[in-house]
XYZ file of N, CA and C in Angstrom:
876
model
N -5.761 189.633 100.193
C -4.487 190.028 99.609
C -4.402 191.537 99.571
N -3.294 192.105 100.016
C -3.041 193.531 99.939
C -2.023 193.777 98.855
N -2.158 194.884 98.168
C -1.214 195.220 97.099
C -0.773 196.658 97.227
N 0.493 196.902 96.877
C 1.011 198.247 96.719
C 1.573 198.335 95.317
N 1.329 199.450 94.661
C 1.798 199.578 93.290
C 2.586 200.863 93.124
N 3.615 200.795 92.308
C 4.302 201.978 91.832
C 4.390 201.848 90.323
N 4.154 202.947 89.621
C 4.186 202.883 88.162
C 5.609 202.668 87.677
N 5.724 201.870 86.591
C 7.040 201.671 85.991
C 7.496 202.968 85.341
N 8.766 203.343 85.490
C 9.302 204.416 84.652
C 9.133 204.007 83.192
N 8.831 204.961 82.331
C 8.517 204.641 80.933
C 9.597 203.830 80.259
N 10.873 204.123 80.609
C 11.955 203.429 79.925
C 12.089 201.979 80.359
N 11.331 201.564 81.400
C 11.454 200.196 81.888
C 10.327 199.304 81.404
N 9.373 199.842 80.695
C 8.198 199.037 80.350
C 8.380 198.216 79.090
N 9.392 198.485 78.304
C 9.620 197.699 77.102
C 10.144 196.324 77.420
N 10.006 195.406 76.489
C 10.483 194.045 76.689
C 11.601 193.784 75.696
N 12.846 193.648 76.182
C 13.978 193.436 75.271
C 13.789 192.197 74.416
N 14.460 192.199 73.279
C 14.383 191.047 72.378
C 14.903 189.807 73.058
N 14.293 188.674 72.766
C 14.651 187.398 73.376
C 15.249 186.506 72.302
N 16.301 185.812 72.653
C 16.911 184.880 71.715
C 15.877 183.867 71.252
N 15.896 183.530 69.995
C 14.926 182.587 69.429
C 14.966 181.266 70.177
N 13.779 180.706 70.424
C 13.673 179.424 71.117
C 14.161 178.303 70.210
N 14.953 177.348 70.724
C 15.425 176.237 69.902
C 14.271 175.405 69.370
N 14.531 174.658 68.326
C 13.515 173.761 67.781
C 13.200 172.671 68.784
N 12.048 172.006 68.581
C 11.641 170.964 69.510
C 12.673 169.853 69.603
N 13.307 169.490 68.490
C 14.276 168.399 68.522
C 15.491 168.770 69.345
N 15.939 170.033 69.216
C 17.074 170.474 70.028
C 16.678 170.528 71.487
N 15.470 171.070 71.769
C 15.017 171.203 73.140
C 14.930 169.835 73.813
N 14.498 168.822 73.067
C 14.374 167.493 73.656
C 15.722 166.985 74.141
N 16.778 167.306 73.392
C 18.107 166.853 73.771
C 18.646 167.583 74.986
N 18.146 168.815 75.245
C 18.694 169.607 76.333
C 17.677 169.797 77.449
N 16.693 168.897 77.523
C 15.631 169.062 78.500
C 16.150 169.012 79.924
N 17.222 168.302 80.169
C 17.857 168.307 81.475
C 19.265 167.775 81.296
N 20.111 168.142 82.242
C 21.445 167.575 82.152
C 22.514 168.397 82.817
N 23.682 167.830 82.913
C 24.868 168.463 83.448
C 25.851 168.533 82.300
N 25.859 169.628 81.512
C 26.617 169.668 80.266
C 28.106 169.473 80.427
N 28.666 169.867 81.554
C 30.093 169.672 81.778
C 30.343 169.561 83.261
N 31.591 169.255 83.629
C 31.897 169.010 85.034
C 31.761 170.249 85.905
N 31.720 171.428 85.285
C 31.600 172.643 86.080
C 30.365 173.459 85.716
N 29.341 172.814 85.146
C 28.088 173.482 84.802
C 26.987 172.989 85.732
N 26.066 173.869 86.070
C 24.948 173.490 86.917
C 24.060 172.447 86.236
N 23.509 171.542 87.038
C 22.425 170.688 86.562
C 21.200 171.581 86.371
N 20.404 171.300 85.343
C 19.217 172.107 85.103
C 18.168 171.280 84.379
N 16.931 171.740 84.450
C 15.880 171.240 83.576
C 15.406 172.399 82.721
N 14.930 172.076 81.510
C 14.536 173.066 80.514
C 13.245 172.552 79.889
N 12.150 173.230 80.133
C 10.871 172.719 79.650
C 9.963 173.862 79.221
N 8.958 173.533 78.417
C 8.014 174.521 77.939
C 8.584 175.347 76.804
N 7.800 176.338 76.361
C 8.234 177.225 75.300
C 7.610 178.591 75.524
N 8.218 179.592 74.884
C 7.756 180.958 75.054
C 8.847 181.815 75.660
N 8.498 182.973 76.215
C 9.502 183.827 76.847
C 10.199 183.066 77.976
N 11.517 183.193 78.092
C 12.223 182.413 79.114
C 11.950 182.907 80.531
N 11.966 181.970 81.463
C 11.787 182.252 82.879
C 12.759 181.374 83.652
N 13.641 181.988 84.416
C 14.624 181.282 85.231
C 14.128 181.232 86.661
N 13.998 180.032 87.221
C 13.542 179.852 88.594
C 14.730 179.499 89.479
N 14.897 180.245 90.583
C 16.067 180.084 91.451
C 15.592 179.659 92.845
N 15.976 178.465 93.241
C 15.492 177.891 94.505
C 16.224 178.452 95.720
N 15.713 178.103 96.894
C 16.267 178.588 98.146
C 17.312 177.669 98.745
N 17.720 178.025 99.942
C 18.756 177.298 100.666
C 18.243 175.949 101.150
N 19.076 174.948 101.061
C 18.837 173.608 101.588
C 17.699 172.871 100.901
N 17.348 173.327 99.683
C 16.409 172.563 98.856
C 17.067 172.396 97.489
N 16.284 172.235 96.453
C 16.813 172.098 95.098
C 15.711 172.501 94.132
N 15.936 172.293 92.851
C 14.986 172.745 91.839
C 13.601 172.127 92.021
N 13.530 170.971 92.670
C 12.229 170.313 92.880
C 11.280 171.138 93.732
N 11.784 172.154 94.433
C 10.887 172.961 95.261
C 9.798 173.633 94.426
N 10.059 173.803 93.113
C 9.093 174.455 92.235
C 8.085 173.478 91.636
N 8.124 172.223 92.041
C 7.250 171.193 91.464
C 5.766 171.588 91.456
N 5.234 172.250 92.493
C 3.804 172.579 92.463
C 3.418 173.637 91.437
N 4.375 174.382 90.901
C 4.032 175.489 90.001
C 4.687 175.402 88.630
N 5.661 174.527 88.458
C 6.455 174.560 87.233
C 5.635 174.214 85.994
N 4.678 173.300 86.100
C 3.872 172.956 84.922
C 3.038 174.148 84.458
N 2.510 174.913 85.408
C 1.716 176.084 85.031
C 2.589 177.142 84.364
N 3.784 177.353 84.888
C 4.686 178.303 84.248
C 5.104 177.816 82.861
N 5.358 176.513 82.745
C 5.844 175.959 81.472
C 4.772 175.973 80.390
N 3.513 176.172 80.766
C 2.457 176.263 79.760
C 2.608 177.515 78.904
N 3.316 178.526 79.406
C 3.458 179.782 78.670
C 4.893 180.277 78.589
N 5.809 179.581 79.237
C 7.204 180.009 79.279
C 8.137 178.861 78.921
N 9.302 179.220 78.474
C 10.422 178.290 78.488
C 11.036 178.409 79.885
N 10.879 177.402 80.704
C 11.257 177.476 82.113
C 12.589 176.750 82.337
N 13.575 177.485 82.833
C 14.884 176.947 83.162
C 14.963 176.845 84.676
N 15.219 175.635 85.186
C 15.245 175.430 86.632
C 16.535 174.699 87.017
N 17.545 175.413 87.480
C 18.806 174.777 87.859
C 18.840 174.380 89.330
N 19.734 173.454 89.644
C 20.147 173.210 91.025
C 21.372 174.079 91.273
N 21.326 174.928 92.287
C 22.456 175.803 92.581
C 23.674 175.003 93.021
N 24.823 175.607 92.865
C 26.097 174.998 93.284
C 25.988 174.473 94.723
N 26.381 173.209 94.898
C 26.355 172.596 96.223
C 25.033 171.973 96.607
N 23.985 172.182 95.792
C 22.644 171.688 96.090
C 22.219 170.624 95.083
N 21.370 169.709 95.526
C 20.765 168.744 94.621
C 21.768 168.050 93.737
N 21.494 168.047 92.432
C 22.365 167.356 91.494
C 23.556 168.207 91.043
N 23.696 169.390 91.643
C 24.907 170.203 91.445
C 25.793 170.159 92.683
N 25.565 169.181 93.554
C 26.308 169.142 94.815
C 27.789 168.846 94.631
N 28.152 168.280 93.480
C 29.568 167.967 93.247
C 30.392 169.208 92.918
N 29.728 170.307 92.562
C 30.467 171.532 92.263
C 31.047 172.094 93.561
N 32.315 172.465 93.560
C 33.001 172.835 94.803
C 32.651 174.239 95.283
N 33.001 174.551 96.536
C 32.867 175.922 97.029
C 33.710 176.861 96.175
N 33.498 178.189 96.291
C 32.698 178.862 97.310
C 31.210 178.862 96.973
N 30.370 178.994 98.005
C 28.936 179.072 97.836
C 28.421 180.482 98.100
N 29.307 181.472 97.963
C 28.887 182.855 98.128
C 27.884 183.219 97.039
N 27.026 184.170 97.350
C 25.953 184.520 96.423
C 26.500 184.996 95.086
N 27.598 185.726 95.091
C 28.171 186.202 93.834
C 28.570 185.032 92.928
N 29.101 183.969 93.510
C 29.463 182.791 92.713
C 28.215 182.102 92.170
N 27.176 181.997 93.000
C 25.942 181.355 92.548
C 25.317 182.131 91.390
N 25.370 183.462 91.466
C 24.851 184.283 90.369
C 25.703 184.124 89.117
N 27.015 184.041 89.278
C 27.897 183.841 88.126
C 27.613 182.507 87.451
N 27.297 181.478 88.253
C 26.931 180.172 87.689
C 25.683 180.293 86.811
N 24.691 181.064 87.296
C 23.464 181.234 86.522
C 23.733 181.989 85.233
N 24.573 183.012 85.303
C 24.930 183.771 84.105
C 25.570 182.851 83.070
N 26.455 182.012 83.516
C 27.136 181.088 82.611
C 26.145 180.090 81.997
N 25.207 179.623 82.790
C 24.197 178.706 82.273
C 23.356 179.378 81.181
N 22.963 180.627 81.408
C 22.190 181.345 80.397
C 22.985 181.492 79.103
N 24.265 181.797 79.227
C 25.112 181.866 78.028
C 25.144 180.516 77.313
N 25.279 179.446 78.099
C 25.319 178.094 77.531
C 24.048 177.782 76.751
N 22.906 178.261 77.249
C 21.625 177.979 76.611
C 21.294 178.981 75.501
N 22.134 179.980 75.311
C 21.875 180.969 74.283
C 20.753 181.920 74.626
N 20.490 182.113 75.919
C 19.436 183.021 76.363
C 20.077 184.363 76.718
N 19.771 185.383 75.921
C 20.395 186.681 76.137
C 19.786 187.420 77.317
N 18.464 187.275 77.506
C 17.771 188.003 78.560
C 16.560 187.192 78.996
N 16.271 187.196 80.284
C 15.198 186.358 80.806
C 14.523 187.012 82.002
N 13.290 186.614 82.262
C 12.675 186.922 83.543
C 13.296 185.993 84.582
N 13.523 186.495 85.774
C 14.174 185.725 86.837
C 13.293 185.760 88.080
N 12.989 184.584 88.620
C 12.210 184.473 89.847
C 13.067 183.785 90.900
N 13.353 184.482 91.984
C 14.113 183.902 93.079
C 13.257 183.805 94.324
N 13.282 182.630 94.951
C 12.442 182.386 96.133
C 13.328 182.196 97.347
N 13.012 182.887 98.438
C 13.775 182.812 99.687
C 15.237 183.175 99.413
N 16.189 182.313 99.789
C 17.580 182.651 99.509
C 17.845 182.762 98.021
N 17.032 182.103 97.206
C 17.146 182.252 95.766
C 16.893 183.677 95.309
N 16.135 184.441 96.110
C 15.924 185.845 95.799
C 17.188 186.665 95.948
N 18.047 186.283 96.901
C 19.335 186.955 97.038
C 20.189 186.702 95.797
N 20.186 185.468 95.323
C 20.951 185.118 94.122
C 20.394 185.861 92.908
N 19.057 185.958 92.827
C 18.437 186.677 91.710
C 18.815 188.154 91.736
N 18.850 188.767 92.919
C 19.280 190.167 93.023
C 20.710 190.327 92.516
N 21.580 189.397 92.926
C 22.980 189.491 92.518
C 23.122 189.347 91.010
N 22.326 188.467 90.419
C 22.352 188.317 88.962
C 21.929 189.619 88.288
N 20.870 190.249 88.803
C 20.387 191.501 88.221
C 21.404 192.622 88.389
N 22.184 192.590 89.464
C 23.184 193.625 89.717
C 24.460 193.404 88.909
N 24.921 192.161 88.855
C 26.193 191.866 88.187
C 26.046 191.657 86.683
N 24.862 191.217 86.258
C 24.629 190.921 84.841
C 23.271 191.497 84.432
N 23.094 192.808 84.519
C 21.777 193.411 84.279
C 21.221 193.140 82.891
N 22.107 192.953 81.918
C 21.639 192.704 80.559
C 20.932 191.356 80.434
N 21.155 190.459 81.381
C 20.538 189.134 81.316
C 19.212 189.056 82.063
N 18.877 190.088 82.793
C 17.669 190.061 83.630
C 16.706 191.142 83.161
N 15.626 190.741 82.480
C 14.701 191.738 81.942
C 13.542 192.016 82.882
N 13.191 191.062 83.721
C 12.185 191.256 84.772
C 12.606 190.410 85.965
N 12.236 190.869 87.154
C 12.717 190.238 88.376
C 11.560 190.023 89.334
N 11.432 188.801 89.850
C 10.445 188.487 90.882
C 11.208 188.033 92.128
N 10.996 188.742 93.227
C 11.651 188.433 94.495
C 10.578 187.966 95.471
N 10.545 186.680 95.755
C 9.473 186.091 96.545
C 9.980 185.616 97.900
N 9.339 186.101 98.964
C 9.666 185.664 100.330
C 11.169 185.731 100.570
N 11.767 186.885 100.292
C 13.214 186.996 100.336
C 13.653 188.268 101.043
N 14.914 188.648 100.886
C 15.513 189.699 101.715
C 16.673 190.362 100.989
N 17.042 191.548 101.493
C 18.273 192.204 101.060
C 19.397 191.947 102.060
N 19.025 191.767 103.329
C 19.994 191.533 104.395
C 19.283 190.750 105.479
N 19.789 189.574 105.805
C 19.083 188.681 106.724
C 19.756 188.585 108.093
N 20.481 189.641 108.442
C 21.113 189.681 109.769
C 20.792 191.010 110.438
N 19.564 191.484 110.232
C 19.185 192.823 110.668
C 18.748 192.889 112.127
N 18.372 191.768 112.710
C 17.877 191.771 114.092
C 18.674 190.786 114.941
N 18.499 190.911 116.258
C 19.172 189.975 117.163
C 18.766 188.546 116.911
N 17.489 188.325 116.628
C 17.009 186.967 116.350
C 17.679 186.406 115.111
N 17.789 187.231 114.055
C 18.388 186.757 112.814
C 19.879 186.471 112.982
N 20.564 187.286 113.766
C 21.985 187.037 114.029
C 22.169 185.736 114.796
N 21.291 185.501 115.765
C 21.368 184.253 116.535
C 21.119 183.052 115.636
N 20.082 183.140 114.797
C 19.782 182.034 113.887
C 20.930 181.790 112.917
N 21.586 182.878 112.499
C 22.700 182.752 111.570
C 23.850 181.940 112.119
N 23.981 181.899 113.435
C 25.022 181.092 114.072
C 24.511 179.712 114.488
N 23.276 179.655 114.969
C 22.748 178.409 115.532
C 22.342 177.408 114.446
N 21.650 177.874 113.404
C 21.093 176.943 112.417
C 22.157 176.156 111.652
N 23.243 176.778 111.172
C 24.276 175.965 110.522
C 24.887 174.944 111.481
N 25.008 175.333 112.756
C 25.542 174.398 113.743
C 24.603 173.210 113.924
N 23.299 173.465 113.898
C 22.334 172.367 114.014
C 22.411 171.431 112.817
N 22.585 171.996 111.624
C 22.730 171.153 110.431
C 23.964 170.263 110.578
N 25.056 170.849 111.069
C 26.288 170.082 111.228
C 26.128 168.982 112.274
N 25.475 169.273 113.391
C 25.344 168.306 114.476
C 24.286 167.246 114.171
N 23.123 167.697 113.703
C 22.008 166.777 113.488
C 22.086 166.053 112.144
N 22.724 166.691 111.158
C 22.689 166.169 109.799
C 21.440 166.669 109.087
N 21.438 166.701 107.759
C 20.309 167.263 107.017
C 18.969 166.591 107.286
N 18.946 165.277 107.420
C 17.662 164.587 107.571
C 16.979 164.946 108.883
N 17.711 164.858 109.984
C 17.097 165.179 111.277
C 16.798 166.666 111.389
N 17.697 167.500 110.853
C 17.439 168.935 110.866
C 16.191 169.259 110.059
N 16.042 168.626 108.901
C 14.888 168.882 108.041
C 13.588 168.539 108.744
N 13.546 167.399 109.417
C 12.321 167.018 110.135
C 11.988 168.049 111.217
N 13.015 168.514 111.939
C 12.801 169.516 112.980
C 12.333 170.839 112.379
N 13.022 171.287 111.329
C 12.700 172.577 110.719
C 11.293 172.588 110.131
N 10.918 171.512 109.446
C 9.596 171.456 108.826
C 8.506 171.366 109.888
N 8.751 170.615 110.954
C 7.734 170.488 112.012
C 7.476 171.822 112.708
N 8.516 172.675 112.779
C 8.374 173.960 113.464
C 8.026 175.103 112.514
N 8.537 175.058 111.297
C 8.398 176.208 110.412
C 7.464 176.031 109.243
N 6.876 174.858 109.089
C 5.995 174.619 107.939
C 4.682 173.990 108.394
N 4.137 174.526 109.475
C 2.921 173.951 110.045
C 1.702 174.146 109.167
N 1.791 175.070 108.211
C 0.657 175.306 107.323
C 0.524 174.227 106.251
N 1.554 173.400 106.107
C 1.522 172.353 105.089
C 0.805 171.114 105.609
N 0.125 170.413 104.718
C -0.428 169.124 105.070
C 0.691 168.102 105.252
N 0.370 166.950 105.828
C 1.401 165.961 106.122
C 2.143 165.504 104.871
N 1.415 165.276 103.789
C 2.075 164.796 102.573
C 3.087 165.796 102.035
N 2.692 167.061 101.957
C 3.605 168.084 101.451
C 4.740 168.333 102.437
N 4.451 168.265 103.750
C 5.496 168.452 104.753
C 6.535 167.339 104.666
N 6.086 166.106 104.487
C 7.022 164.981 104.345
C 7.866 165.141 103.083
N 7.223 165.592 102.004
C 7.951 165.844 100.743
C 9.040 166.887 100.940
N 8.704 167.988 101.607
C 9.680 169.048 101.828
C 10.817 168.574 102.729
N 10.474 167.834 103.779
C 11.518 167.314 104.667
C 12.446 166.368 103.911
N 11.892 165.572 103.004
C 12.721 164.677 102.205
C 13.645 165.431 101.275
N 13.134 166.510 100.685
C 13.944 167.324 99.780
C 15.091 167.985 100.538
N 14.805 168.535 101.705
C 15.844 169.164 102.522
C 16.827 168.126 103.059
N 16.299 167.011 103.465
C 17.149 165.981 104.066
C 18.083 165.305 103.094
N 17.811 165.456 101.807
C 18.632 164.821 100.781
C 19.882 165.637 100.431
N 20.059 166.798 101.055
C 21.210 167.642 100.749
C 22.457 167.159 101.490
N 23.613 167.631 101.047
C 24.897 167.243 101.637
C 25.191 168.074 102.880
N 25.551 167.415 103.970
C 25.760 168.098 105.244
C 26.823 169.196 105.152
N 28.005 168.850 104.673
C 29.115 169.797 104.642
C 28.805 170.987 103.742
N 28.234 170.721 102.586
C 27.908 171.793 101.649
C 26.861 172.734 102.226
N 25.863 172.167 102.913
C 24.794 173.003 103.454
C 25.287 173.873 104.605
N 26.161 173.364 105.435
C 26.729 174.182 106.513
C 27.484 175.354 105.913
N 28.292 175.085 104.904
C 29.060 176.141 104.261
C 28.140 177.133 103.555
N 27.157 176.637 102.830
C 26.245 177.512 102.092
C 25.444 178.392 103.042
N 25.029 177.830 104.169
C 24.230 178.598 105.128
C 25.057 179.758 105.695
N 26.309 179.485 106.029
C 27.180 180.542 106.562
C 27.401 181.637 105.527
N 27.583 181.246 104.275
C 27.798 182.237 103.225
C 26.550 183.093 103.003
N 25.376 182.478 103.147
C 24.127 183.194 102.963
C 24.014 184.369 103.928
N 24.480 184.171 105.149
C 24.349 185.198 106.167
C 25.189 186.437 105.869
N 26.155 186.313 104.971
C 27.013 187.458 104.653
C 26.446 188.316 103.528
N 25.349 187.898 102.914
C 24.782 188.653 101.793
C 24.153 189.948 102.280
N 24.436 191.043 101.590
C 23.873 192.349 101.943
C 23.822 193.207 100.679
N 22.644 193.370 100.114
C 22.487 194.136 98.870
C 21.939 195.537 99.118
N 21.782 195.941 100.371
C 21.071 197.186 100.677
C 21.643 198.411 99.966
N 22.950 198.509 99.887
C 23.567 199.689 99.288
C 23.464 199.705 97.769
N 23.074 198.572 97.179
C 23.043 198.486 95.712
C 21.635 198.310 95.142
N 20.631 198.234 95.992
C 19.288 197.958 95.493
C 18.814 199.002 94.490
N 19.213 200.253 94.670
C 18.790 201.306 93.745
C 19.353 201.096 92.343
N 20.360 200.235 92.213
C 20.943 199.960 90.896
C 20.089 198.998 90.070
N 19.168 198.293 90.710
C 18.325 197.347 89.976
C 17.370 198.139 89.097
N 17.528 197.999 87.787
C 16.793 198.841 86.841
C 15.645 198.131 86.146
N 15.591 196.816 86.223
C 14.524 196.106 85.515
C 13.241 196.134 86.351
N 12.070 196.027 85.711
C 10.815 195.940 86.466
C 10.884 194.813 87.490
N 10.461 195.108 88.709
C 10.623 194.163 89.808
C 9.332 193.997 90.585
N 8.984 192.747 90.861
C 7.849 192.399 91.708
C 8.367 191.772 92.987
N 7.899 192.281 94.130
C 8.224 191.703 95.429
C 6.964 191.026 95.962
N 7.055 189.731 96.264
C 5.919 188.970 96.778
C 6.226 188.547 98.205
N 5.272 188.758 99.107
C 5.486 188.410 100.519
C 4.226 187.799 101.100
N 4.408 186.989 102.133
C 3.298 186.455 102.908
C 3.118 187.286 104.166
N 1.900 187.663 104.477
C 1.670 188.544 105.626
C 2.049 187.894 106.952
N 2.082 186.557 106.994
C 2.411 185.854 108.230
C 3.735 185.096 108.130
N 4.596 185.536 107.213
C 5.910 184.906 107.066
C 6.747 185.220 108.305
N 7.044 184.196 109.098
C 7.857 184.392 110.293
C 9.337 184.189 110.012
N 9.656 183.418 108.983
C 11.059 183.218 108.618
C 11.659 184.509 108.089
N 10.895 185.213 107.242
C 11.326 186.499 106.688
C 10.156 187.469 106.809
N 10.044 188.125 107.954
C 8.900 189.014 108.208
C 8.780 190.137 107.189
N 7.639 190.810 107.229
C 7.262 191.794 106.222
C 8.280 192.913 106.022
N 9.030 193.263 107.051
C 9.957 194.381 106.872
C 11.017 194.085 105.809
N 11.302 192.823 105.557
C 12.259 192.487 104.498
C 11.684 192.849 103.124
N 10.421 192.490 102.892
C 9.785 192.829 101.617
C 9.662 194.338 101.455
N 9.315 195.024 102.531
C 9.163 196.477 102.469
C 10.499 197.153 102.191
N 11.582 196.617 102.742
C 12.907 197.164 102.473
C 13.236 197.058 100.985
N 12.974 195.904 100.399
C 13.223 195.718 98.969
C 12.362 196.672 98.143
N 11.084 196.721 98.471
C 10.139 197.555 97.729
C 10.516 199.035 97.792
N 10.888 199.492 98.967
C 11.224 200.901 99.140
C 12.509 201.291 98.414
N 13.435 200.359 98.281
C 14.752 200.688 97.725
C 14.866 200.454 96.222
N 14.013 199.599 95.655
C 14.083 199.305 94.218
C 13.098 200.214 93.489
N 13.620 201.132 92.743
C 12.805 202.142 92.067
C 11.746 201.498 91.166
N 10.497 201.945 91.353
C 9.419 201.462 90.494
C 8.941 200.058 90.798
N 9.402 199.473 91.888
C 9.011 198.088 92.184
C 7.555 198.013 92.629
N 7.018 196.821 92.558
C 5.645 196.537 92.964
C 5.693 195.538 94.105
N 4.934 195.780 95.136
C 4.852 194.871 96.280
C 3.461 194.285 96.359
N 3.378 192.961 96.426
C 2.107 192.270 96.627
C 2.235 191.400 97.869
N 1.293 191.556 98.793
C 1.283 190.798 100.038
C 0.099 189.845 100.025
N 0.364 188.574 100.217
C -0.694 187.570 100.246
C -1.118 187.369 101.693
N -2.323 187.791 102.014
C -2.813 187.712 103.387
C -2.878 186.267 103.872
N -2.369 186.074 105.071
C -2.436 184.766 105.708
C -1.348 183.800 105.291
N -0.563 184.148 104.277
C 0.466 183.227 103.783
C 1.731 183.335 104.619
N 2.419 182.209 104.724
C 3.676 182.146 105.463
C 4.830 181.962 104.473
N 5.981 181.545 104.979
C 7.145 181.363 104.103
C 6.914 180.233 103.102
N 5.933 179.415 103.387
C 5.579 178.287 102.521
C 4.557 178.678 101.455
N 4.428 179.946 101.186
C 3.426 180.492 100.259
C 3.359 179.729 98.940
N 4.494 179.386 98.372
C 4.526 178.733 97.063
C 3.830 177.373 97.081
N 3.764 176.744 98.254
C 3.124 175.423 98.371
C 1.715 175.513 98.930
N 1.412 176.529 99.712
C 0.062 176.670 100.262
C -0.857 177.477 99.346
N -0.277 178.352 98.514
C -1.054 179.201 97.611
C -0.478 179.130 96.190
N -0.277 177.939 95.633
C 0.405 177.854 94.337
C -0.335 178.543 93.198
N -1.669 178.408 93.139
C -2.413 179.019 92.042
C -2.356 180.544 92.125
N -2.478 181.071 93.329
C -2.405 182.522 93.495
C -1.005 183.032 93.165
N 0.005 182.279 93.554
C 1.380 182.664 93.261
C 1.604 182.724 91.749
N 1.156 181.704 91.039
C 1.319 181.679 89.583
C 0.552 182.834 88.942
N -0.636 183.110 89.438
C -1.430 184.211 88.872
C -0.726 185.550 89.061
N -0.221 185.802 90.258
C 0.447 187.071 90.537
C 1.685 187.249 89.654
N 2.463 186.193 89.552
C 3.671 186.264 88.723
C 3.288 186.428 87.263
N 2.283 185.685 86.811
C 1.846 185.777 85.424
C 1.355 187.169 85.070
N 0.599 187.796 85.972
C 0.121 189.159 85.718
C 1.298 190.123 85.608
N 2.266 189.956 86.463
C 3.451 190.827 86.427
C 4.247 190.638 85.126
N 4.353 189.396 84.684
C 5.115 189.138 83.466
C 4.359 189.547 82.210
N 3.092 189.894 82.362
C 2.355 190.470 81.255
C 1.872 189.496 80.229
N 1.637 188.244 80.632
C 1.216 187.263 79.628
C -0.159 186.680 79.906
N -0.786 187.034 81.036
C -2.100 186.473 81.326
C -3.089 186.924 80.249
N -3.797 185.986 79.710
C -4.787 186.294 78.692
C -4.250 186.232 77.275
N -2.937 186.128 77.125
C -2.376 186.001 75.789
C -2.435 184.548 75.326
N -2.436 184.349 74.048
C -2.411 182.985 73.516
C -1.056 182.373 73.791
N -0.975 181.073 74.134
C 0.303 180.420 74.366
C 1.195 180.545 73.144
């Protein structure tokens, strides 16, 4: 593992006050659910400082299954399905990143969480950036894992931006998922690969085509310097889906950010290196070694 560090500016090292955690009886009632016809589906588990987990494109909150129990041992973990995905698939377009971030802001208000650590993985990192930019008071720490500021920077990425949504439309999510996992998730064992293909294949065809096209329009490069909360960028050294230059772009542009590179890891880092991922995030959040 390689690491790069930049010291936090002094004014960024404090931890803002967190809304009091609900009692166990209240938490039991809100452990999961779709509170209204226009609210995201979410799960709410554990206790402690809040942590919002934001999943990537064409999956759902279940993508965090290998790590959520470890996070919930020390955090109140909020894990929503983004608009158009999973059990939030009934929520209508648009699926632009700004709308997805606004949905998360509204969910935090609904839960009475004034400020939280936010972890976005892959396309979820784009949504997490937008939340930190549009609602900075709600984001006290930011983890950007295997993600990007702009995913149309090269000829290959521009080609994929046009071809991949078309493949989803033609093949359908199930067949596309089997193809994508067989080519892009070779580091996974068969059981985990089948699980991931099932999760991707369970998404709605029309929603995923629309969401994929909207994803390609995201570009935070001109605003990255506005991100003021402590930020950790996590990357896999062998990530071919989002090569290292994406992580370096984020790290270079976000003042005081920290970059950690996991040697040998690919875009599937969260599933191939779950314990290391949890450790890195836990160290950044400043709770390793503290009593639960």
